[in-house]
Amino acid sequence: MAPASLELRILLVGFGNVARRFARLLGEREAELRGREGLVYQIVGISTGHHGYTFSAWGVDVASALSAREAGQPLPSGTKSAAGNSVEFIRRACAECRDLIVVETTPLDVRSGQPAIDHIRTALEGGADVVTANKGPVAFAYRELQALADGRGRSFLFEGTVMDGIPIFNLVRETLPAVRINAVRGVVNSTTNHILTEMERGKTLDVALREMQQAGIAEADSSLDVEGWDAAAKIAALSNVFLDGQLTPHDVERQGITGITNDDVERAKDKDQRIRLVAEAERHGGGVVARVQPQTLGLDSPLARLVSMQNALILSTDLLGDIAITQLDGGLTQTAYALLSDLVRIARRRRR
Amino acid sequence: MAPASLELRILLVGFGNVARRFARLLGEREAELRGREGLVYQIVGISTGHHGYTFSAWGVDVASALSAREAGQPLPSGTKSAAGNSVEFIRRACAECRDLIVVETTPLDVRSGQPAIDHIRTALEGGADVVTANKGPVAFAYRELQALADGRGRSFLFEGTVMDGIPIFNLVRETLPAVRINAVRGVVNSTTNHILTEMERGKTLDVALREMQQAGIAEADSSLDVEGWDAAAKIAALSNVFLDGQLTPHDVERQGITGITNDDVERAKDKDQRIRLVAEAERHGGGVVARVQPQTLGLDSPLARLVSMQNALILSTDLLGDIAITQLDGGLTQTAYALLSDLVRIARRRRR
């Protein structure tokens, strides 16, 4: 039996690939959301970086917005005219509409965590729940934002920031009560893992990277991937949430894969080993130590066997020993799904 | 901030290794349960197969019961005299004490699912919530028991039945809303996996099995493990819960590892392959098809690389592709923890 109907009003801050896939996914899963969770939703506003804002408390025309954006045109305007900037837009939307859910997916400056942190702070202060696929806020400002959310009885959820749709944060939060996590270790950057796999097949790093950029998978600024910044942001986020850390990506000892040659990869293969970009963090003397570095691993390591875009994370716990969770298929739909699963979590909390 | 205090009253039905580890674990994690979840608990009764019953609505003396049982002596009697049999004992306890949580861990007849099914039915009918580490009830009577629990607004939880403490059922239930699981595949029996790993090191099946029985790890009735009955019960349980199946272990096509020779294992190794006992199930024409059989797998399979007692399960989903979850360390504490995590889930539900 489905629970009683609950209406969610959603504000999309950022309207890139992830947000658009999310908007479509909501439509595709409308029947399941309504039937199993009793949820109906309205997207009441959209803010983009360069193509304007639209807002209507009655719901915006999402189909038109999707077509406009994919044709490279400005958003069709809503019943409210656009505010001056995205922070102001969020503030006004929260004032206009109670109980908003703000879905934050703007492009990230991985070295500062902005502008996502400002967006999320504004949304929580305005009384909204927040969902983000943006690792910056969790990597740079987890304690502040979580405390802000707790103080206002609101949710700050970020399942899509690490391992796409694999529910790693919810797994720990919802299914591992009274367990202490002592360390985290994994392969969390898909681009570098794909490059290393391609190098095992004889391609050079440069060629493999260029192919991924052309396919739109790797970041245009390749240092985010190959210099380990993305992995550093993710391990900082994991440290802050699971290990009570207070790290930023700048506190993570970081070495990328640019120094790895095809000779290195071949030498490892000859010894039944693989080179993988490993991100790891552990509790150490009241704090947390975290690093990202290429490691040469025997094939008995679950991380060595990850190929192409696969990710995995090993949680070392006090009670359950080691648990590994592996994402065998990742991508845009998975990240969009993470936003959707956080949305359902917020709805379940609101019912209590 | 810890939530307001909530008191749980627990009835232990079965007092073997798992139940006793669970009773101790509750004590070891008392501070976390109280601090993070606001939970306090009383064990109000214990039933054993051959060493009597004890019950007191004020709480029984668990320390004395543990010592008595481990010295092979009958339980110290409680303030109530023991009922005639375990079903009657459960019925009376439920009548005496409202809102009990019955923790069912009696020895299983894997070919019938009894007596656990009768215990759980009686507990749910008496208005208790139920937690079990017993796969029989989920493998033989999932629909009936789940419907009974739903109808009475009670919980029927069984996290410990598959992969010990890995929260596989709660993972799907709590963190994967609106996702459809199309197939499940894994290595779920630790004993046979350990035997196959030992055979790779040159031991014979008989020697490896005998060593595990002497260590108290393998079942005394070796057919439960090596003939695939345990794996069949687990894949039936997974089919019933995840794939809307209505299977019993008898509906699972089943082939054990007794036909595997050291030559077979060696030949596979020469080709960089491993033999593993794989349990798998998939939706098929409105129903579910499930089988357990030894499979020869390349080292690119995550299942091939499981050694010793490791387990893994791969969920094939419509939205997220394949997700693998691996238990790198299993055992008694993990199974006891599964009972504890289900207990916390029930407490969280009661608060709503």
XYZ file of C-alpha atoms in Angstrom, chain A residues 21 25 28-29 32-33 36-37 165-167 170-171 173-180 272 299-302 305-306 314 318-330 333-335 337-338 340-341 344-345 348 352, chain B residues 21 25 28-29 32-33 36-37 165-167 170-171 173-180 272 299-302 305-306 314 318-330 333-335 337-338 340-341 344-345 348 352:
106
model
C 19.435 13.832 -16.439
C 14.804 10.626 -14.408
C 10.809 8.353 -15.964
C 10.320 7.128 -12.376
C 7.417 4.280 -8.856
C 7.764 7.463 -6.807
C 5.851 3.118 -3.658
C 6.652 6.373 -1.874
C 24.823 6.230 -7.552
C 26.346 3.764 -5.083
C 24.685 4.701 -1.806
C 23.385 6.250 3.155
C 24.806 2.748 3.575
C 24.146 6.247 7.921
C 21.182 3.927 7.570
C 22.501 0.388 7.801
C 25.582 0.419 10.054
C 24.421 1.770 13.422
C 26.901 1.523 16.322
C 29.786 0.660 13.990
C 32.950 2.743 14.008
C 51.071 -9.831 -11.913
C 46.095 -9.056 -8.103
C 44.863 -10.284 -4.728
C 43.863 -6.680 -3.964
C 40.242 -5.933 -4.895
C 41.153 -5.692 -10.487
C 39.082 -2.607 -11.170
C 36.839 -0.546 1.281
C 35.732 -2.093 14.276
C 32.962 -4.695 14.333
C 32.581 -6.028 10.818
C 36.168 -6.054 9.597
C 36.527 -4.889 5.996
C 33.571 -4.300 3.691
C 34.091 -3.527 0.012
C 31.545 -1.940 -2.264
C 32.175 -1.852 -5.981
C 30.530 0.173 -8.716
C 30.855 -1.972 -11.824
C 28.973 0.505 -14.030
C 29.041 4.240 -13.412
C 22.341 8.174 -14.829
C 23.924 6.835 -11.651
C 24.805 10.336 -10.419
C 19.912 8.588 -9.372
C 21.929 9.561 -6.311
C 16.774 11.042 -6.611
C 17.591 8.668 -3.736
C 13.311 10.110 -1.341
C 15.283 10.151 1.905
C 10.766 9.830 4.271
C 7.989 11.357 10.493
C 27.514 -13.456 20.958
C 27.590 -7.533 21.904
C 29.749 -4.161 24.652
C 27.857 -1.526 22.588
C 26.813 3.647 21.619
C 23.230 2.376 21.676
C 23.586 7.658 19.537
C 20.203 5.928 19.437
C 26.811 -8.612 9.052
C 26.841 -7.067 5.580
C 23.593 -5.114 5.487
C 18.757 -3.033 4.495
C 20.985 -1.687 1.716
C 15.373 -1.472 1.418
C 16.799 1.770 2.769
C 19.182 3.115 0.158
C 17.903 2.016 -3.273
C 14.381 3.435 -3.611
C 12.746 3.189 -7.055
C 15.398 0.771 -8.315
C 14.399 -2.609 -9.740
C 44.129 -18.342 -14.835
C 40.174 -13.824 -12.856
C 38.358 -10.795 -14.257
C 35.277 -11.972 -12.346
C 34.995 -10.425 -8.898
C 39.041 -13.612 -6.517
C 37.208 -14.387 -3.304
C 26.423 -8.729 -7.312
C 17.806 -1.413 -14.011
C 19.135 2.042 -13.134
C 22.563 1.581 -11.603
C 23.937 -1.345 -13.582
C 25.845 -3.847 -11.464
C 26.757 -3.224 -7.824
C 29.004 -5.635 -5.928
C 29.275 -5.863 -2.177
C 32.012 -7.955 -0.637
C 32.447 -9.266 2.874
C 36.196 -9.542 3.339
C 35.914 -10.729 6.958
C 32.973 -12.780 8.190
C 30.517 -11.263 15.532
C 29.288 -10.140 12.120
C 26.160 -12.306 12.358
C 25.929 -7.525 14.634
C 23.298 -8.145 11.960
C 21.861 -5.724 16.530
C 21.447 -3.591 13.398
C 18.176 -0.563 15.893
C 16.011 -0.498 12.762
C 13.923 3.751 14.697
C 8.020 7.374 14.099
